[in-house]
XYZ file of C-alpha atoms in Angstrom:
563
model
C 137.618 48.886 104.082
C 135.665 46.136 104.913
C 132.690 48.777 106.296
C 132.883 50.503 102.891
C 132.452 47.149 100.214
C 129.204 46.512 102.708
C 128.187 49.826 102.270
C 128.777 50.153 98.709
C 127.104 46.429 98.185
C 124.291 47.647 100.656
C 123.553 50.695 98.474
C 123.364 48.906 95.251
C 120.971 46.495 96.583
C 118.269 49.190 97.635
C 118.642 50.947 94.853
C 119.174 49.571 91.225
C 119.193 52.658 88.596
C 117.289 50.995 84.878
C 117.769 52.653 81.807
C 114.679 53.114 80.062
C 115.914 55.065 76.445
C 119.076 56.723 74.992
C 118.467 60.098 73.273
C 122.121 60.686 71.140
C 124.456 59.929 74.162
C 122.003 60.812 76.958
C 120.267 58.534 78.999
C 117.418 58.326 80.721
C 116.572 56.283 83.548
C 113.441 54.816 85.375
C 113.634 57.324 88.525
C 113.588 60.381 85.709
C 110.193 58.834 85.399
C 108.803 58.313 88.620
C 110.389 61.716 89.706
C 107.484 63.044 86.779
C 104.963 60.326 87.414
C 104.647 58.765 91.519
C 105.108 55.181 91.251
C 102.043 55.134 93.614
C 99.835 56.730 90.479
C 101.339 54.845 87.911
C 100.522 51.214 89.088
C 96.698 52.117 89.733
C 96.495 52.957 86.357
C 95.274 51.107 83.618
C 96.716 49.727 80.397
C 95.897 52.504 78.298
C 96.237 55.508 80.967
C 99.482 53.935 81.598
C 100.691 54.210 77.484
C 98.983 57.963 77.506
C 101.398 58.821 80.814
C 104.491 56.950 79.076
C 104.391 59.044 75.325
C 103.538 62.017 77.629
C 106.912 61.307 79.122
C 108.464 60.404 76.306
C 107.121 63.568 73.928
C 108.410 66.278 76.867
C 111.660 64.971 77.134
C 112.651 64.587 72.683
C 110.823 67.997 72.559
C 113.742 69.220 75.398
C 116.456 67.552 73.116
C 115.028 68.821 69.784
C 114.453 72.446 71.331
C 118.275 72.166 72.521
C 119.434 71.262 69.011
C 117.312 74.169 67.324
C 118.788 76.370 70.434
C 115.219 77.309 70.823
C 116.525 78.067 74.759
C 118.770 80.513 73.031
C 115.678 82.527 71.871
C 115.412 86.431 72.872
C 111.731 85.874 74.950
C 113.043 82.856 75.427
C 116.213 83.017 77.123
C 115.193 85.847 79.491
C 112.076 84.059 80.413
C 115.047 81.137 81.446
C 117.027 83.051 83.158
C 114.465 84.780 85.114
C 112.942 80.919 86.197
C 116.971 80.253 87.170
C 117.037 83.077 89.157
C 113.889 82.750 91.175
C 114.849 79.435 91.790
C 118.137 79.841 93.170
C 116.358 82.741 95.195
C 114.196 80.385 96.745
C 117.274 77.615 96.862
C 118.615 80.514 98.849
C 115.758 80.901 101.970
C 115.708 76.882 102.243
C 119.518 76.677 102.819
C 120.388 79.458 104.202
C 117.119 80.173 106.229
C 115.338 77.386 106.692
C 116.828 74.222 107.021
C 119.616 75.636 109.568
C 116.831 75.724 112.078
C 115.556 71.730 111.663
C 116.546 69.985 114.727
C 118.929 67.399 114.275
C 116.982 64.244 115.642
C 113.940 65.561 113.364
C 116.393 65.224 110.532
C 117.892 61.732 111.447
C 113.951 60.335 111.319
C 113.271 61.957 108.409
C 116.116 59.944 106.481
C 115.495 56.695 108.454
C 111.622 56.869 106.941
C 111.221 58.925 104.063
C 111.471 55.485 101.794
C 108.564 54.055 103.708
C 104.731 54.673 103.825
C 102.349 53.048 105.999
C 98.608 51.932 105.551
C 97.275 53.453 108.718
C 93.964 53.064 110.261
C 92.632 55.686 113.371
C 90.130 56.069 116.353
C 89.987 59.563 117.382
C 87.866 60.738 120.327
C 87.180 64.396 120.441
C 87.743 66.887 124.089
C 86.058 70.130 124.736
C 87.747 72.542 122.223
C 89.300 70.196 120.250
C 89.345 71.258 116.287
C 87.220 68.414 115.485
C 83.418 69.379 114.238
C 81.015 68.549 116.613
C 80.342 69.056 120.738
C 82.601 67.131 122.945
C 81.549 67.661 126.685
C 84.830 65.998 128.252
C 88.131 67.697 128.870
C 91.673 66.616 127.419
C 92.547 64.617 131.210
C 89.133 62.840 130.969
C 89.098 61.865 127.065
C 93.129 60.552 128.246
C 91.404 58.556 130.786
C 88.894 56.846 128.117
C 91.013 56.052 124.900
C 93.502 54.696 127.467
C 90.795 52.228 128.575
C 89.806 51.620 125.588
C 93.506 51.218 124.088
C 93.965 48.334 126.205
C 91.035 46.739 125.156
C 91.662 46.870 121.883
C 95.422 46.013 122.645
C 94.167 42.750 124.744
C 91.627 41.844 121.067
C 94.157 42.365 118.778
C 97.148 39.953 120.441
C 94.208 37.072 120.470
C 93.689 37.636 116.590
C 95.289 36.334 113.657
C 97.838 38.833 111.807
C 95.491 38.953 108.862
C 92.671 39.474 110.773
C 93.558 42.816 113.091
C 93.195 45.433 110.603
C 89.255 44.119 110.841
C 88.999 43.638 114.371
C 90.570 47.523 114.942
C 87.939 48.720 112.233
C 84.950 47.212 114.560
C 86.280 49.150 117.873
C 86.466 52.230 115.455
C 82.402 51.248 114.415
C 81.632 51.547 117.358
C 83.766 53.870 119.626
C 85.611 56.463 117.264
C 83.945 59.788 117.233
C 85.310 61.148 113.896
C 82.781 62.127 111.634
C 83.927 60.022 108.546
C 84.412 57.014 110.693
C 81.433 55.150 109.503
C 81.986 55.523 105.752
C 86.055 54.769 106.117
C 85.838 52.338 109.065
C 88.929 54.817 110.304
C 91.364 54.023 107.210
C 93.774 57.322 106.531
C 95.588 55.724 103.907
C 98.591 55.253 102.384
C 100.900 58.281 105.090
C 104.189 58.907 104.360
C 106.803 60.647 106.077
C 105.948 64.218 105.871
C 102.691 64.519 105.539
C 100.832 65.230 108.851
C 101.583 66.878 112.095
C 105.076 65.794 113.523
C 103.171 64.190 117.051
C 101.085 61.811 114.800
C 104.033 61.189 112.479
C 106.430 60.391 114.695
C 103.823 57.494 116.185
C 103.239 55.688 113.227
C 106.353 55.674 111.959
C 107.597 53.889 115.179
C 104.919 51.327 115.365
C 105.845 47.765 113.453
C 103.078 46.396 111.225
C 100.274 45.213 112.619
C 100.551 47.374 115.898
C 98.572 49.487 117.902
C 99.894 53.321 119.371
C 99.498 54.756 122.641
C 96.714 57.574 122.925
C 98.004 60.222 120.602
C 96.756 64.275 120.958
C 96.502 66.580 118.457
C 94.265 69.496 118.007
C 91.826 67.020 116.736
C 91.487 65.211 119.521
C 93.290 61.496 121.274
C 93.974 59.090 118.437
C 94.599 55.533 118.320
C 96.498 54.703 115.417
C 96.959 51.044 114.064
C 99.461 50.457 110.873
C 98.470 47.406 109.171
C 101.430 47.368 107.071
C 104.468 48.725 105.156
C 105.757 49.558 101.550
C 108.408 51.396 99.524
C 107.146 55.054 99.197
C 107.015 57.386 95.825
C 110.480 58.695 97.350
C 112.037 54.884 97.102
C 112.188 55.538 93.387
C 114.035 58.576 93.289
C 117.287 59.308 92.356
C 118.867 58.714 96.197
C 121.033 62.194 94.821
C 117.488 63.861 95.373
C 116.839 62.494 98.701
C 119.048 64.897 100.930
C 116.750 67.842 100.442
C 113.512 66.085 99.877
C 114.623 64.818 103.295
C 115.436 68.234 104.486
C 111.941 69.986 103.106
C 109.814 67.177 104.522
C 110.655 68.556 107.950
C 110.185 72.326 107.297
C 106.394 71.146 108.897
C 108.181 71.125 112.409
C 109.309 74.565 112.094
C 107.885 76.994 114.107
C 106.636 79.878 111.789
C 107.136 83.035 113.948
C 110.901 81.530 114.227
C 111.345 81.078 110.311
C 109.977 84.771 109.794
C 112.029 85.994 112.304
C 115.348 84.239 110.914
C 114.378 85.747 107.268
C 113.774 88.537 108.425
C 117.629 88.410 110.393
C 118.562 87.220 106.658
C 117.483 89.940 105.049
C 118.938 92.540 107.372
C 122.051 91.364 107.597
C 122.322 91.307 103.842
C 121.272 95.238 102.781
C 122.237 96.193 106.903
C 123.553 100.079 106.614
C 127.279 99.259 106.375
C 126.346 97.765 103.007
C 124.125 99.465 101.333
C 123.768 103.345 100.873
C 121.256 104.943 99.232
C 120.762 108.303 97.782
C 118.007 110.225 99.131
C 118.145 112.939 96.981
C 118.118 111.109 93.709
C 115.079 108.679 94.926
C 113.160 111.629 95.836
C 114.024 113.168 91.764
C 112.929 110.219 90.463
C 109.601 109.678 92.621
C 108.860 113.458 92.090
C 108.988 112.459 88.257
C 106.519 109.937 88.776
C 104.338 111.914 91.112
C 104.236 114.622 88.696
C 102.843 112.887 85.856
C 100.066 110.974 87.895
C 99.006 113.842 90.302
C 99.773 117.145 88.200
C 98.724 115.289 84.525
C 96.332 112.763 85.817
C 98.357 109.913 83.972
C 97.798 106.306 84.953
C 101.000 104.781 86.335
C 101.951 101.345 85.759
C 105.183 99.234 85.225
C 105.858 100.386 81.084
C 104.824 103.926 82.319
C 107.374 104.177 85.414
C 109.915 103.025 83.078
C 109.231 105.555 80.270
C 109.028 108.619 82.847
C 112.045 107.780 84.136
C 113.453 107.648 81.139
C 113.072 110.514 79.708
C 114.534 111.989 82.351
C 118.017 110.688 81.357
C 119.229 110.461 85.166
C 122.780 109.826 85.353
C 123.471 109.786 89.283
C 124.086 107.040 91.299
C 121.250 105.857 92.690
C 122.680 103.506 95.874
C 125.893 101.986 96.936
C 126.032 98.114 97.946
C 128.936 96.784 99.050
C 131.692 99.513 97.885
C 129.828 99.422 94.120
C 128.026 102.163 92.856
C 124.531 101.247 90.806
C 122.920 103.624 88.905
C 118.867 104.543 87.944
C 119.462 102.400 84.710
C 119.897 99.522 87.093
C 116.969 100.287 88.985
C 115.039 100.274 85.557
C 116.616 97.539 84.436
C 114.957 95.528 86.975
C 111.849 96.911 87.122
C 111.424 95.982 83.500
C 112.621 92.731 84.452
C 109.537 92.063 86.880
C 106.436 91.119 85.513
C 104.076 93.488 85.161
C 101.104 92.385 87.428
C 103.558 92.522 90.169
C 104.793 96.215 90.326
C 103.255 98.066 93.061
C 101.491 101.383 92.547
C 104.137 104.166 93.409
C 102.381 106.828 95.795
C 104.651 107.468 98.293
C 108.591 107.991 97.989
C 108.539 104.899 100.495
C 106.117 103.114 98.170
C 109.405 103.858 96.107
C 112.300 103.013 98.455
C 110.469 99.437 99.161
C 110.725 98.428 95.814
C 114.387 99.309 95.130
C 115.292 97.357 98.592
C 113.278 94.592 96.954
C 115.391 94.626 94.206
C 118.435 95.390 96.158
C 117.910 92.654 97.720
C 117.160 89.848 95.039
C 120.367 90.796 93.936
C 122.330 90.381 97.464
C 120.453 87.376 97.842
C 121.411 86.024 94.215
C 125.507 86.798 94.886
C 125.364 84.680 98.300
C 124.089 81.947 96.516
C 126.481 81.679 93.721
C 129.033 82.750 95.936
C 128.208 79.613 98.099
C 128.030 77.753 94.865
C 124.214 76.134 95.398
C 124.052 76.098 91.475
C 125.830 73.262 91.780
C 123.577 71.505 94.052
C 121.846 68.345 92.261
C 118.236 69.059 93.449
C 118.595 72.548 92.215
C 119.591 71.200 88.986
C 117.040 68.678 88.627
C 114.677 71.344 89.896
C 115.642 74.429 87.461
C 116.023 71.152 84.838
C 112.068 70.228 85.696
C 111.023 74.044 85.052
C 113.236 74.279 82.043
C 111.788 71.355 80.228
C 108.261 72.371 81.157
C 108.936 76.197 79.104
C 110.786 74.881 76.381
C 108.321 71.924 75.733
C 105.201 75.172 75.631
C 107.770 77.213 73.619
C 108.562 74.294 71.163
C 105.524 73.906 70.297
C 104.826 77.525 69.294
C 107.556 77.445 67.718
C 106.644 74.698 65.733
C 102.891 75.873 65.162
C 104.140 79.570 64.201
C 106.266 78.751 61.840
C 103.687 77.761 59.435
C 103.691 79.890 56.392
C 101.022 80.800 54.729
C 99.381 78.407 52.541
C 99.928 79.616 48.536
C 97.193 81.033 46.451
C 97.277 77.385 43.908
C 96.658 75.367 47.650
C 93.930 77.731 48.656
C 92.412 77.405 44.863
C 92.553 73.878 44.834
C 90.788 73.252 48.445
C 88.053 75.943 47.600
C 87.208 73.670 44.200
C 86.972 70.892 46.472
C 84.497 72.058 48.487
C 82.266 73.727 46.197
C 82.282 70.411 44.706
C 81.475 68.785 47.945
C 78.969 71.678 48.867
C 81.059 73.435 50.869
C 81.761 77.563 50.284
C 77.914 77.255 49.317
C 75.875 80.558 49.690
C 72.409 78.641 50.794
C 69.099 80.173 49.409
C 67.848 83.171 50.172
C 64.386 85.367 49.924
C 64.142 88.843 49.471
C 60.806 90.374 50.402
C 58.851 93.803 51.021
C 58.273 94.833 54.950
C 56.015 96.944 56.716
C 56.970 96.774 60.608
C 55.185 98.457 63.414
C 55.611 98.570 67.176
C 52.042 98.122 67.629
C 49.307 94.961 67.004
C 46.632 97.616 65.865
C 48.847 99.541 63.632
C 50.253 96.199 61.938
C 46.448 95.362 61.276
C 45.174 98.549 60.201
C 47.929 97.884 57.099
C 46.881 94.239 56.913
C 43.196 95.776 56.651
C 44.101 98.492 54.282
C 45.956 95.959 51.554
C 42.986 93.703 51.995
C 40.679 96.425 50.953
C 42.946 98.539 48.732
C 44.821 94.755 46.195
C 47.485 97.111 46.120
C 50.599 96.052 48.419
C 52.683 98.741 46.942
C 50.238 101.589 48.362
C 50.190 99.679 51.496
C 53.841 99.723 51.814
C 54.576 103.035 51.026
C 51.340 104.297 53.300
C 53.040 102.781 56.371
C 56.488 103.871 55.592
C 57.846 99.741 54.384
C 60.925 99.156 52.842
C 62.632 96.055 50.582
C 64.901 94.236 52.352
C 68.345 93.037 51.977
C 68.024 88.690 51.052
C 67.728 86.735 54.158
C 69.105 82.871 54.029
C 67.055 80.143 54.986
C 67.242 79.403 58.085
C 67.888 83.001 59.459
C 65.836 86.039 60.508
C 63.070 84.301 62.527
C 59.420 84.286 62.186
C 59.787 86.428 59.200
C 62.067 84.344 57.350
C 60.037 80.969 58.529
C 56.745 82.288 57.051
C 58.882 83.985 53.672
C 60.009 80.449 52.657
C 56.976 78.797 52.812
C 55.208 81.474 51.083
C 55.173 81.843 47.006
C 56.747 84.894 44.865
C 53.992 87.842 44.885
C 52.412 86.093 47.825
C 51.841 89.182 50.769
C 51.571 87.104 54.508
C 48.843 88.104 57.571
C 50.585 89.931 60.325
C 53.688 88.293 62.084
C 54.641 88.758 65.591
C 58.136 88.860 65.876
C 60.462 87.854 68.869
C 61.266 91.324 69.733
C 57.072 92.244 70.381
C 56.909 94.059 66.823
C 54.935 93.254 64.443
C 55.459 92.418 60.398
C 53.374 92.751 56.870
C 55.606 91.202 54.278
C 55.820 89.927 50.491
C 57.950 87.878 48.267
C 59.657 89.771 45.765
C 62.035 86.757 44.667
C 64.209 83.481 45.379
C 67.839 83.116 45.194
C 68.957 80.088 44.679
C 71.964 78.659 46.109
C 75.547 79.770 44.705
C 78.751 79.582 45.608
C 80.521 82.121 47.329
C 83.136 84.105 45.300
C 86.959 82.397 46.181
C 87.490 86.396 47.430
C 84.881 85.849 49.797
C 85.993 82.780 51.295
C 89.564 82.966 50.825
C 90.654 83.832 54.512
C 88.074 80.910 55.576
C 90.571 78.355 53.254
C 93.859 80.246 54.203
C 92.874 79.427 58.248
C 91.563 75.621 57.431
C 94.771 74.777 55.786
C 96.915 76.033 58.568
C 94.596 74.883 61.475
C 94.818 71.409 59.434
C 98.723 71.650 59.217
C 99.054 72.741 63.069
C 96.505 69.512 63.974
C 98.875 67.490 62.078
C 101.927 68.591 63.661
C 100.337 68.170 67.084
C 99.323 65.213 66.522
C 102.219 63.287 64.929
C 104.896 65.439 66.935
C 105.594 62.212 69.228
C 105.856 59.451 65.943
C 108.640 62.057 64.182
C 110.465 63.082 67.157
C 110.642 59.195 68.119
C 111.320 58.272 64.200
C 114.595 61.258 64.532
C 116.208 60.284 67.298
C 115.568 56.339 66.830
C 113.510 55.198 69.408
C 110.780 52.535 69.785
C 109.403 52.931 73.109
C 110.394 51.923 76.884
C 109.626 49.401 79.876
C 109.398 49.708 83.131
């Protein structure tokens, strides 16, 4: 009993949970936020990058509440897109438990826990052997690199008990100056950073984990080369700040690195087998081959393009009413095997070919759903991390959903508010139609053509001959400040006025004159009315945007939070 108060009193002291805000009867606590935002990230930031990462907090998790109490979630799109995020989850849930994490080694496991609330500041010198992974040309071999970083390691060993604790993080960075033969060496005098527990190779973990502040390692190989490693010292890591219900399988997935991958695919692929094996699951040849002769027959014999709404509507129309497989003693029919395809998003159907292009996809599916039963029959929907998890993915839609929601249901702006806005502007000289010039053209595709006109007006006074000589034509009024080279020379010309030739952008050439001004004028309300309709809901959806956080917080009574 004794053993349990310490425990219990033990517990409490390493981890203190701080409630930050209520929403109604819910609250939320300082981990929820370091779960979103690493503790590590959050104190490097400033004052004001600090308040932006706080209301972004804040905003996702009153938008959750709010879409909750509008049972947004409860949405048709909506709901499926949830339950199809639930799903793949618990899939995935699945292949860790039942998978992966049966094949981490026990003592991998008990270091894991005893260091994944720690990080180290670690500093290396790494010397490079013949075929080591490390850029670069390394002439020893692995025994005579051993034989030189283990002189060298008691070297530095011998410097660093004759300094001062403050001072050996320095004196390791000068043997790394001048002996460590990784490239970056000389910009990061050997610094790695802030490491912690799974996140590099297990070897190289395991050493720096074991060494006490201040330390130096034993030569160290990797496929890099023999390291020295020196930790200068020791913190709380992002995981401290968790929730210690999340640490069990954060624990569990930071040693998935030690796994050996043809092992893992070998175990899934035992998985899988043993889930759809024969005794299980039978399907029915004849009725997969019907239904992939429907398909081939409409994209061989009709040339038709197949794809995932296609597959679905040839199959169909064929109204098939067998069974299509039996899985565990049930009988499923083609409407099930629809019903899933049209559950799968489209960019991930296969093209069906082959009647095993066809069989692969079923087994697929098959086997989602085999996959989906073990878990809920082995209850891992109760599991906190998968809750937090599928809660993390949930908030994330519904906060993107919310807010079309929210911007969507705008209605249109009436015709009085799109009358009143338009007067406004014209009176502001907005919804102005700006001067324009209308003016006579003759255009040719030659310079010798363009100045046989020119020559012919200059000799003839009369334009109109000229233009209708060379084929020119009036043209539709051009607004200042459009049309080019013509329109530059039109405005500064005068009314009657005819111009020299004009070369324009496109290498043809221009004779032109000024029929007439038109003066700027506003624009019929019929003619800008769509314009005003869009402003006044692009204003309204701004607005809602940007004073979403101030209402929510005003609704549901809250000021703010510490940490």
């Amino acid at each position: 009993m004794f053993n349990k108060i310490l425990l219990f009193v033990f517990c409490s002291f390493i981890f203190s949970e701080k409630i930050i805000f209520q929403i109604k009867n819910t609250n939320i606590y300082d981990y929820d936020f370091y779960e979103t935002v690493p503790y590590s990230e959050w104190v490097v930031l400033d004052t004001s990058k600090q308040r932006l990462s706080k209301n972004s907090f804040l905003e996702k998790e009153l938008v959750f509440f709010e879409s909750l109490e509008k049972k947004i979630n409860l949405h048709g799109e909506i709901y499926t897109k949830l339950n199809q995020r639930e799903s793949q989850l618990l899939i995935n849930f699945a292949y860790e438990n039942f998978v992966a994490y049966p094949l981490i080694k026990e003592s991998d496991l008990v270091d894991a826990k005893q260091h994944i609330k720690d990080r180290r500041f670690v500093y290396h010198l790494l010397l490079g052997y013949d075929g080591c992974s490390m850029p670069g040309v390394f002439p020893k071999n692995k025994e005579e690199v051993l034989k030189d970083i283990s002189v060298l390691q008691k070297k530095i060993s011998d410097s660093l008990s004759l300094a001062k604790t403050k001072d050996r993080a320095s004196v390791f960075q000068d043997f790394v100056l001048l002996e460590s033969e990784d490239p970056s060496a000389s910009q990061n005098k050997g610094a790695l950073g802030w490491i912690s527990w799974g996140r590099t190779v297990s070897s190289f973990q395991k050493t720096v984990f074991d060494l006490p502040d201040g330390a130096l390692s034993e030569p160290v190989l990797t496929d890099f080369g023999y390291h020295l490693v020196f930790v200068e010292k020791t913190e709380p890591s992002d995981f401290s700040y968790y929730n210690p219900l999340m640490l069990e399988n954060i624990t569990k997935k930071t040693c998935l690195q030690t796994l050996d991958f043809e092992k893992l695919r070998s175990s899934a692929i035992e998985f899988d087998s043993t889930l759809v094996s024969s005794d299980k699951l039978k399907i029915n040849k004849p009725v997969l081959k019907k239904i992939f002769k429907t398909i081939e027959e409409k994209t061989k014999d009709k040339k038709l393009r197949g794809n995932k709404n296609s597959y679905i509507n040839w199959i169909e129309e064929k109204s098939f009413s067998d069974v299509l497989f039996i899985y565990n003693q049930k009988a499923y029919g083609v409407g099930w095997f629809v019903y899933y395809l049209n559950k799968m998003p489209a960019t991930r159907v296969p093209s069906i070919k082959t009647e095993g292009d066809l069989l692969s996809l079923l087994k697929s599916f098959i086997l989602q759903k085999a996959v989906l039963l073990k878990a809920e029959k082995e209850a891992l929907y109760s599991l906190y991390s998968y809750q937090k998890e599928f809660l993390k993915h949930k908030k994330n839609i519904l906060q993107k959903e919310y807010s079309s929601f929210l911007l969507n249901s705008i209605e249109k702006p009436d015709s009085l508010e799109v009358f009143n806005l338009y007067n406004k502007g014209v009176y502001k000289g907005d919804y102005i139609k700006p001067k324009s010039v209308v003016y006579s053209e003759i255009k040719t595709s030659s310079e010798d053509k363009i100045n046989k006109a020119y020559n012919h007006f200059l000799s003839e006074k009369n334009f109109d001959n000229t233009l209708k000589l060379f084929d020119g034509t009036i043209k539709s009024p051009v607004s200042e400040g459009s049309g080019g080279p013509l329109s530059l020379t039109a405005f500064g010309m005068k009314v009657g006025e005819v111009s020299s030739p004009i070369e324009n952008r496109n290498k043809t050439f221009s004779l032109i004159r000024v029929e007439k001004f038109i003066e700027p004028e506003p624009f019929s309300l019929a003619k800008v009315y769509n314009q005003i309709e869009r402003k006044i809901i692009k204003e309204k959806q701004d607005s809602i945007k940007f004073n979403l956080l101030k209402n929510l917080k005003n609704k549901y009574n809250i000021k703010g939070f510490d940490l």
